[in-house]
Coordinates of C-alpha atoms in Angstrom, one line a residue:
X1 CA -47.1 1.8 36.7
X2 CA -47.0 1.1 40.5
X3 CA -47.5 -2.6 39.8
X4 CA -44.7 -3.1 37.4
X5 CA -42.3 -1.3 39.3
X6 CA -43.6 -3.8 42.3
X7 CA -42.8 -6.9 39.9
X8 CA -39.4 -5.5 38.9
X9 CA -38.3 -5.0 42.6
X10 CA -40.1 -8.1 43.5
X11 CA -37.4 -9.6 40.6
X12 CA -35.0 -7.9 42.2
X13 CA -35.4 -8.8 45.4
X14 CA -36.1 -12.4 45.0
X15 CA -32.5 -12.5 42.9
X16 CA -30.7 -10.9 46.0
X17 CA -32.5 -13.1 48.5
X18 CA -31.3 -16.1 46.2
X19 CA -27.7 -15.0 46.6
X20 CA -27.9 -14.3 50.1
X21 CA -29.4 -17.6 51.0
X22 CA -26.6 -19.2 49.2
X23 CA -24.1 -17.0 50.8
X24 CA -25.7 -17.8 53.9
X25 CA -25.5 -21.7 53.4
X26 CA -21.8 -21.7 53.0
X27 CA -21.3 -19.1 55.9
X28 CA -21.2 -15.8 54.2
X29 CA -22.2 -12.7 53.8
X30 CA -23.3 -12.1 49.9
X31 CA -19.9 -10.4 48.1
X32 CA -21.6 -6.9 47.4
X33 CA -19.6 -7.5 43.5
X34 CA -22.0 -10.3 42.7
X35 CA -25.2 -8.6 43.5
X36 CA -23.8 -5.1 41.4
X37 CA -23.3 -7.7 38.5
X38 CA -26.5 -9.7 38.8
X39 CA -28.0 -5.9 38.1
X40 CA -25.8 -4.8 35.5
X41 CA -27.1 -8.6 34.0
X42 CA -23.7 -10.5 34.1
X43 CA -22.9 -13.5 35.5
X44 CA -22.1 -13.7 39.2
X45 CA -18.5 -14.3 39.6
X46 CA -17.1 -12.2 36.7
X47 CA -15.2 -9.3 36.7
X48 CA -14.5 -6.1 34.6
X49 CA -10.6 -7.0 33.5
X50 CA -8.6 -4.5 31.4
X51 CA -7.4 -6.0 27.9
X52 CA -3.5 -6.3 29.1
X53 CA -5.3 -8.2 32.6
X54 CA -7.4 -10.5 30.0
X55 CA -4.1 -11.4 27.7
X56 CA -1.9 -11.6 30.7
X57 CA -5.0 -14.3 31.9
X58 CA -5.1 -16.1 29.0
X59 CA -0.8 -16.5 28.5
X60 CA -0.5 -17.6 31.7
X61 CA -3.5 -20.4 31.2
X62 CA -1.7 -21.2 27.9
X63 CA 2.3 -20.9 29.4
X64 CA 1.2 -23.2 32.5
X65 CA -1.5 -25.9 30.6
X66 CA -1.2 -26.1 27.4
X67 CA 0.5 -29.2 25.7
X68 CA 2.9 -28.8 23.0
X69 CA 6.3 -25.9 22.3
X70 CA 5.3 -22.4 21.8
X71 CA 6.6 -19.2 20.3
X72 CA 6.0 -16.2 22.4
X73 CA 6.3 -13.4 20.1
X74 CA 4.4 -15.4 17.3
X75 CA 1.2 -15.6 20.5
X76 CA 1.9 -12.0 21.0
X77 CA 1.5 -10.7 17.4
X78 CA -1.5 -13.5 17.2
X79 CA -3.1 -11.4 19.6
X80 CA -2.9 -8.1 18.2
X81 CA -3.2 -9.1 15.0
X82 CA -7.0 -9.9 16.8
X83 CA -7.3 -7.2 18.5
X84 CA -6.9 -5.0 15.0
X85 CA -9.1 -7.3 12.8
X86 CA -12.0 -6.7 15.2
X87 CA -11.8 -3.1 14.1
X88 CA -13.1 -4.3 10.9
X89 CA -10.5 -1.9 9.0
X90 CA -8.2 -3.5 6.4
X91 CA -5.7 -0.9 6.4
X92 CA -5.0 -1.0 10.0
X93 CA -2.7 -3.7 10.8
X94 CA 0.7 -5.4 12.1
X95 CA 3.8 -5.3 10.1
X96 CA 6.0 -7.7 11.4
X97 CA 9.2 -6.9 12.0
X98 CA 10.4 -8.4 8.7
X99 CA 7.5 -7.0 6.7
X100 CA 8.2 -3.5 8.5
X101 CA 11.5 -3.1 7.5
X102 CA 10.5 -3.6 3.5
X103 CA 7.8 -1.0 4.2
X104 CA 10.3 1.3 5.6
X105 CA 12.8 0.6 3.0
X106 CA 10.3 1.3 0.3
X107 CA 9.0 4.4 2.0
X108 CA 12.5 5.9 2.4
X109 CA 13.2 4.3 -1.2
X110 CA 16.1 2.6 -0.6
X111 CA 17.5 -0.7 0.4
X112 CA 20.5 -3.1 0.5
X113 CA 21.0 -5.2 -3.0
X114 CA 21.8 -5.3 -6.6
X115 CA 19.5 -3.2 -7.6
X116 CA 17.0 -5.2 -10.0
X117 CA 13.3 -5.5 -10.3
X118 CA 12.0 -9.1 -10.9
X119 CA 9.4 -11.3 -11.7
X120 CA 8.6 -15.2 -11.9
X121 CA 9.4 -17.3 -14.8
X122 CA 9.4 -20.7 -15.2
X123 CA 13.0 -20.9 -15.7
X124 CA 13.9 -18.8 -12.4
X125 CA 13.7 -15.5 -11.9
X126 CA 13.3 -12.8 -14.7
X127 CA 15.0 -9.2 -14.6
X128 CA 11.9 -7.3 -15.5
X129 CA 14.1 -3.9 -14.8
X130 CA 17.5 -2.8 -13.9
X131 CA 17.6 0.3 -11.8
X132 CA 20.0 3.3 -12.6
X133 CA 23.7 3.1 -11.1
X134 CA 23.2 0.6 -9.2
X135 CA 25.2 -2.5 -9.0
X136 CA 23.5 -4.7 -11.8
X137 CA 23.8 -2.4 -13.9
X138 CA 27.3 -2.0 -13.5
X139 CA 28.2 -5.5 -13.8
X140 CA 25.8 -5.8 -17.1
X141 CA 22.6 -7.6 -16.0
X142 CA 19.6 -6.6 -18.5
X143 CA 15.9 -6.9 -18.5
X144 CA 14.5 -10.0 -19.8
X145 CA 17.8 -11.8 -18.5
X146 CA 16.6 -15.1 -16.2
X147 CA 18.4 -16.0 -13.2
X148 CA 18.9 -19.7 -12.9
X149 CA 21.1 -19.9 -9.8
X150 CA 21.6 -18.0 -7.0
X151 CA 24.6 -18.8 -5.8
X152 CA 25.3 -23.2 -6.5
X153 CA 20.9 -22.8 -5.4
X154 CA 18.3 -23.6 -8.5
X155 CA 15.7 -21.0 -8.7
X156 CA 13.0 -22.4 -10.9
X157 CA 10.2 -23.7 -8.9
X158 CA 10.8 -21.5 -5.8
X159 CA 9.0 -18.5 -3.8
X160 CA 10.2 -15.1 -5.5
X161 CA 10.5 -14.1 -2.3
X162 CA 12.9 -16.4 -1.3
X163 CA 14.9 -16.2 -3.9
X164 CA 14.9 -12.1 -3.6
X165 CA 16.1 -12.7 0.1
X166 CA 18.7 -14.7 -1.2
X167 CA 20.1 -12.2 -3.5
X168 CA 20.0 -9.2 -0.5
X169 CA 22.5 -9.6 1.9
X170 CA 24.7 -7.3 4.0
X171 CA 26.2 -4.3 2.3
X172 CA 29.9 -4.8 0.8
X173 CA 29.6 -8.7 0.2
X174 CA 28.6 -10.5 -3.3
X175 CA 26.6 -12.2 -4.9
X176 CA 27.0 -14.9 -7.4
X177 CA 23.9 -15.4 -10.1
X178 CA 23.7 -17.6 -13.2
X179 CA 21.7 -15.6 -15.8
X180 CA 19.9 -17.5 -19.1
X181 CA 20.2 -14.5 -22.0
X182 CA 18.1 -15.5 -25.1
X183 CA 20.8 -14.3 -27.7
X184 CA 24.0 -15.6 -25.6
X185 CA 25.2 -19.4 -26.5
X186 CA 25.7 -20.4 -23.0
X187 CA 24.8 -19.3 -19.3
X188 CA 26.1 -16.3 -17.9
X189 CA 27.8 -16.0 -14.8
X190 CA 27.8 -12.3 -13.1
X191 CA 29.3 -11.7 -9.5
X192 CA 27.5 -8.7 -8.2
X193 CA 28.4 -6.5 -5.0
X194 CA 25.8 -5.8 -2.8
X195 CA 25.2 -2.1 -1.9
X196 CA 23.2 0.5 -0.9
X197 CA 20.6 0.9 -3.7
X198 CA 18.1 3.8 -4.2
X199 CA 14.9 2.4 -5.6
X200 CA 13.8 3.2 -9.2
X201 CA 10.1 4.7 -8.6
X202 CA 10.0 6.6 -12.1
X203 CA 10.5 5.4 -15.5
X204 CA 10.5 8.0 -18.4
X205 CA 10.2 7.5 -22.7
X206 CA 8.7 8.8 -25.7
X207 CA 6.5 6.9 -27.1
X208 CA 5.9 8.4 -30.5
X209 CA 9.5 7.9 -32.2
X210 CA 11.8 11.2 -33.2
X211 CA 10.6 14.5 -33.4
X212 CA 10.5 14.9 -36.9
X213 CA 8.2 16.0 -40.0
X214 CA 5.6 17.6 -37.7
X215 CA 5.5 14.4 -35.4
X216 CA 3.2 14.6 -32.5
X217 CA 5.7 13.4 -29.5
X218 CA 4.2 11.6 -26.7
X219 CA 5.8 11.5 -23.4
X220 CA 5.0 8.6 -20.9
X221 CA 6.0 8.6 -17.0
X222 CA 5.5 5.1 -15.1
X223 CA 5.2 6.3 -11.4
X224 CA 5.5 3.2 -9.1
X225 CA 5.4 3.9 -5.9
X226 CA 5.1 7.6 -4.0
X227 CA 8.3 7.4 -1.7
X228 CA 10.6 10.1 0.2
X229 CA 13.0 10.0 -3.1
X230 CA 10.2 10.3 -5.9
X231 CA 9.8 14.2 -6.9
X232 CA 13.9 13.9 -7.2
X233 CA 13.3 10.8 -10.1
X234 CA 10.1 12.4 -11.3
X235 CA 11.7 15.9 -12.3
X236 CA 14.8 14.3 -13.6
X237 CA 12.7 12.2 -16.0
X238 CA 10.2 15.4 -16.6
X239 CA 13.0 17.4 -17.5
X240 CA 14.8 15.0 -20.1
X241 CA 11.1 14.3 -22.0
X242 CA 10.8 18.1 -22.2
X243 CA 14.2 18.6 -23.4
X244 CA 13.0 16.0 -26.3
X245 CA 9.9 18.4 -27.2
X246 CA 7.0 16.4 -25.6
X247 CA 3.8 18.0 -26.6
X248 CA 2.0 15.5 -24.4
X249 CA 2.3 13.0 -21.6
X250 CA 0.5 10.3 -19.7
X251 CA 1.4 9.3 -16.3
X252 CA 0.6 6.4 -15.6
X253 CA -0.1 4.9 -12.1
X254 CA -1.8 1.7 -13.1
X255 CA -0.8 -0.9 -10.4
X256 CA 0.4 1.8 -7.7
X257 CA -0.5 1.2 -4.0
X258 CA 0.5 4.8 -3.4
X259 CA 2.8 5.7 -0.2
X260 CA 3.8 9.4 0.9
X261 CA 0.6 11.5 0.8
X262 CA 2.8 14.8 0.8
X263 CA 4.7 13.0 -2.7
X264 CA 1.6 13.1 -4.3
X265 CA 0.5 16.5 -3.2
X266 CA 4.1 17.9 -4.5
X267 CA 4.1 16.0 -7.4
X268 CA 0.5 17.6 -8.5
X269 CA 2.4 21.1 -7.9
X270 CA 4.4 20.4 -11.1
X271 CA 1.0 21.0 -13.0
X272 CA -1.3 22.4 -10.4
X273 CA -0.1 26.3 -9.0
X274 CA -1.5 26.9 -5.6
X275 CA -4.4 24.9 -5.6
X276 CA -6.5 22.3 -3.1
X277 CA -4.6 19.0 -3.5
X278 CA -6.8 17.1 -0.7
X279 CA -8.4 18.0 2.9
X280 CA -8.0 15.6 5.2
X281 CA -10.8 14.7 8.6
X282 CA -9.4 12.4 11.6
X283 CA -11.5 11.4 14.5
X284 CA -12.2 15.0 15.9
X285 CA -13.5 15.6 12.5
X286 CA -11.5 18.8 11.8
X287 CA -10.3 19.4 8.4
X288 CA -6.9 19.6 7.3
X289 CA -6.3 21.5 3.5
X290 CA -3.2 20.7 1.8
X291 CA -2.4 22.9 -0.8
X292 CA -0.3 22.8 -4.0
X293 CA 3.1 25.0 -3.8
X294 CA 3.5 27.9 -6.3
X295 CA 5.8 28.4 -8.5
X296 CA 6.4 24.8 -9.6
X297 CA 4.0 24.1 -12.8
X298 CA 6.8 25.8 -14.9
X299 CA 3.5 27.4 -17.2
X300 CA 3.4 23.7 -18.4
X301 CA 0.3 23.7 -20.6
X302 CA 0.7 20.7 -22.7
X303 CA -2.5 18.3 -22.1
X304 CA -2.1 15.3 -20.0
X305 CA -3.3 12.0 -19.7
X306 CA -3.0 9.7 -16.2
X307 CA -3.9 5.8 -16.5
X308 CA -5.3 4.3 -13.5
X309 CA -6.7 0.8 -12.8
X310 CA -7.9 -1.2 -10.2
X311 CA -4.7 -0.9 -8.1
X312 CA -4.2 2.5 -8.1
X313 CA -4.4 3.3 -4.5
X314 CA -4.2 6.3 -2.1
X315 CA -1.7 8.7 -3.3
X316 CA -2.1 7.7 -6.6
X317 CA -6.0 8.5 -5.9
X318 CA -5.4 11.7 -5.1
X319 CA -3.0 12.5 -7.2
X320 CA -5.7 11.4 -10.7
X321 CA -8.2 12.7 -8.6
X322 CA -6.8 16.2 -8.4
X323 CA -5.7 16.1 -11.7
X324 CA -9.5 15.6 -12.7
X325 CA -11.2 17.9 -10.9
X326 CA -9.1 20.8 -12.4
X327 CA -9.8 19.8 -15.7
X328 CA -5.8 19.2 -16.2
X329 CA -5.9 15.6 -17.2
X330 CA -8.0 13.4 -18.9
X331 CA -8.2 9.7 -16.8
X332 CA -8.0 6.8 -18.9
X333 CA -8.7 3.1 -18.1
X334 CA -10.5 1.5 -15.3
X335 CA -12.1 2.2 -11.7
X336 CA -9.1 2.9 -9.4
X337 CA -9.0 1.1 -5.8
X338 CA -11.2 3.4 -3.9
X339 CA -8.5 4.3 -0.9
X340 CA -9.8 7.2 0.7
X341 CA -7.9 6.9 4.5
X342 CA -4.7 8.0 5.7
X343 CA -2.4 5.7 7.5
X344 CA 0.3 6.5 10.2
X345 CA 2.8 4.0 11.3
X346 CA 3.5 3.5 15.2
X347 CA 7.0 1.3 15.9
X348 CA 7.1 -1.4 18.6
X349 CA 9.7 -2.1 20.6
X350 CA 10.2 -6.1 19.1
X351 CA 10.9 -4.3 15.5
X352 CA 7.1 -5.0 14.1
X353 CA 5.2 -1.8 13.5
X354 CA 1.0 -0.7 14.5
X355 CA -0.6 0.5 11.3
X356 CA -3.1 2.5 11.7
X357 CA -5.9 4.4 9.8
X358 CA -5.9 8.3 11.5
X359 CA -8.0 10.0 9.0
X360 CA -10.0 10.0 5.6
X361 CA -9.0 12.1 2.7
X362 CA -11.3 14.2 0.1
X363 CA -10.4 15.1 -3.5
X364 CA -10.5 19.3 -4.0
X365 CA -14.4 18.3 -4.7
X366 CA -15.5 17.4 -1.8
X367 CA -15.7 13.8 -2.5
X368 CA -14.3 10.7 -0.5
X369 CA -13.9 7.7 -2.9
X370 CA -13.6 5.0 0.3
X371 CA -14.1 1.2 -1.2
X372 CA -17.7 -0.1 -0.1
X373 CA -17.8 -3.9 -0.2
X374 CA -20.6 -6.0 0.5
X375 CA -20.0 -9.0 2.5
X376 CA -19.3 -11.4 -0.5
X377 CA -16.6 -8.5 -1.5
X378 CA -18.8 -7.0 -3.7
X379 CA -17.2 -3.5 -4.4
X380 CA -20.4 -1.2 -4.1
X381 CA -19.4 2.3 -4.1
X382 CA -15.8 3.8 -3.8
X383 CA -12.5 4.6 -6.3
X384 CA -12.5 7.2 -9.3
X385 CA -14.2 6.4 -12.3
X386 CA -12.0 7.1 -15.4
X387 CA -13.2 9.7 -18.1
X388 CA -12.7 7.0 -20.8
X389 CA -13.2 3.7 -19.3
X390 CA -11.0 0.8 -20.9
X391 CA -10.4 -2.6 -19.9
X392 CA -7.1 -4.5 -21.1
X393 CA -7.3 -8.1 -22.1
X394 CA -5.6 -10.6 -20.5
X395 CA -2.9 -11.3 -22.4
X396 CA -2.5 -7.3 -22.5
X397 CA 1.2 -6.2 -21.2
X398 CA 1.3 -2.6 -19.4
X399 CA 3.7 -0.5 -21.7
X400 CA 3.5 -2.4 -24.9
X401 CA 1.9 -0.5 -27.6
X402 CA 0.7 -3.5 -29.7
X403 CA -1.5 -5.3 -26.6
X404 CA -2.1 -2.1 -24.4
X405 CA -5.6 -0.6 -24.9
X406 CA -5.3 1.7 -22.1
X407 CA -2.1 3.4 -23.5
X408 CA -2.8 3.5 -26.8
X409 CA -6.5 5.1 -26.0
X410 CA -4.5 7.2 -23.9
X411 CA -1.9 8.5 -26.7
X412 CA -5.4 8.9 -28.9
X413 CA -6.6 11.2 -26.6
X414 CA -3.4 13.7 -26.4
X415 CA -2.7 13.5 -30.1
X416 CA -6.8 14.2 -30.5
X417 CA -6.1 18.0 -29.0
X418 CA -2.6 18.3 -30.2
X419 CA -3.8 18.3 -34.1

């Protein structure tokens, strides 16, 4: 023991005689910094700088050497956008400000437009819905209509995006769009106002024809999104299927990326009374129960079906996932995204917002269904299996009785304990 604690000093020693000769050479007495970092085994010379002292560093290197223009807020975001992907977390990013304000606008569930969902075509731009009241749908635009022009500017060929910022604009001026309609004989021109336009979330319809004869009626909900306006949509649409006589209904949250957690734990209310909904751990690891509210499940007792797929996501999760482990739906389709964390959202003072993973959820079981990848992407482990797995083909449209398995096995399932 004695003679390796002789060699290590010996080490030691020889290293510190080394910089004092040195410092001695140029007339100095050896800087007391450089022998604490030769022990600490660093470099001689550096120095412990906080992260704002590094990036203040590495600007001022870039602002005073480096050849070519720049754009400060695009280094700035650069570097955080860094600084987050080292946490290895894919759910904790920047939103830039342009990208934040969507988020918020789809969060609070309204935003400034026409009011119309759409998709790409090869033609333009197809009006896959129109939402209720809202200015395209006051000035007759109908799903399945394409939008040629915006404006005198052809669509077909461009980003959807673009072309959707094109349509937005400030609230009170118009829009001009020149709509192809398969059963009109020549273009359509619509001028539409721009206003303030709540966002459609919910979609209600019976899927099983009139009530008559003894005819089993289906009911179907199409939950897009879980925003601040959803349980308002969401009992309207409730309420009218009832008033038909639904004696079943799927909800369906295929393709859902979720949104407000406390949306989905109210929406499970309307069939779960007073139950566990989720718990939720952050970094102290303390658990946090959120509970169903009583009084709102009505004494609803018709069975239930809820369709997820791969993008079901985070409230969705815990909305099928509560819905399972009470044994109050059946889940129908394919493994859903596996999004077990909670987000918050931190504003910056340049409009782009910090999001940031705060917590991980559980479903009333106990279990956490957080996405395990390997590093070729590989999902492992994570998401809710379905109770009656079924994959749609690719030609398959969501909604479309004649190419949707999912639905239809769905609709099977309900009508199964209804006879």
């Amino acid at each position: 023991m004695s003679r390796t604690l002789s060699l290590a000093g010996l080490f030691v020693i020889t290293l510190i005689a080394g910089f004092g000769w040195r410092d001695v050479a140029k007339g100095e007495a050896p800087r007391i910094e450089d022998l604490q970092a030769v022990l600490a085994g660093k470099p001689a010379g550096t120095k412990e700088l906080q992260p704002t002292e590094t990036f203040v560093q590495a600007l001022a290197n870039v602002d005073a050497l480096h050849y070519g223009p720049e754009n400060r807020q695009e280094l700035t975001h650069s570097a955080v956008a860094g600084m987050l992907s080292a946490l290895k977390d894919p759910h904790t990013i920047l939103l830039e400000p342009e990208a934040a304000k969507q988020f918020q606008e789809k969060n609070h569930g309204q935003f400034v437009g026409i009011g119309a969902e759409l998709t790409r075509d090869a033609l333009g731009a197809k009006v896959r819905r129109v939402f209720k009241n809202s200015p395209a749908s006051r000035v007759g635009l109908k799903p399945n209509d394409i939008i040629t022009k915006v404006h005198n500017s052809a669509v077909a060929g461009r980003d959807l995006l673009d072309v959707v910022n094109d349509i937005r604009g400030p609230s009170g001026t118009s829009v001009r769009l020149t709509v192809y309609r398969q059963d009109a004989e020549e273009p359509l021109t619509f001028e539409v106002e721009r206003r303030q336009v709540q966002i459609q979330d919910v979609y209600g319809e019976v899927l099983s024809g009139p009530n008559s004869q003894g005819k089993l009626l289906i009911g179907k909900l199409e939950i897009r999104s879980f925003s601040e306006t959803i349980l308002a949509q969401f009992d309207e649409e409730l309420a009218d299927l009832e008033s038909q006589g639904i004696r079943g209904l799927v909800i369906d949250v295929r393709g859902n990326p979720g949104g407000l957690l406390s949306a989905a734990v109210e929406m499970a209310a309307r069939f779960l009374d007073n139950k566990v909904i989720t718990s939720m751990k952050k970094r102290d690891g303390r658990p946090e129960t959120f509970f169903s509210r009583s009084g709102l499940a009505n004494g609803r007792t018709y069975p239930v079906a809820v369709l997820i797929d791969a993008g079901s996501a985070s409230a969705s999760e815990i909305l099928a996932g509560a819905m399972r482990d009470y044994q109050r739906a059946v889940l129908v389709g394919e493994r859903s995204y596996g999004k077990g964390s909670v987000q918050v959202v931190k504003p910056l003072d340049d409009g782009a917002q910090l999001k940031l993973t705060i917590a991980r959820y559980y479903l009333p079981n106990g279990e956490s269904i957080q996405r395990k990848e390997a590093e070729d992407g590989e999902v492992l482990s994570g998401g809710i299996t379905p109770d009656i797995t079924v994959e749609n083909g690719p030609k398959a449209v969501q909604g479309d009785m004649a190419t949707d398995k999912q639905l239809r096995a769905a609709i099977e399932n309900l009508q199964s304990k209804l006879r």
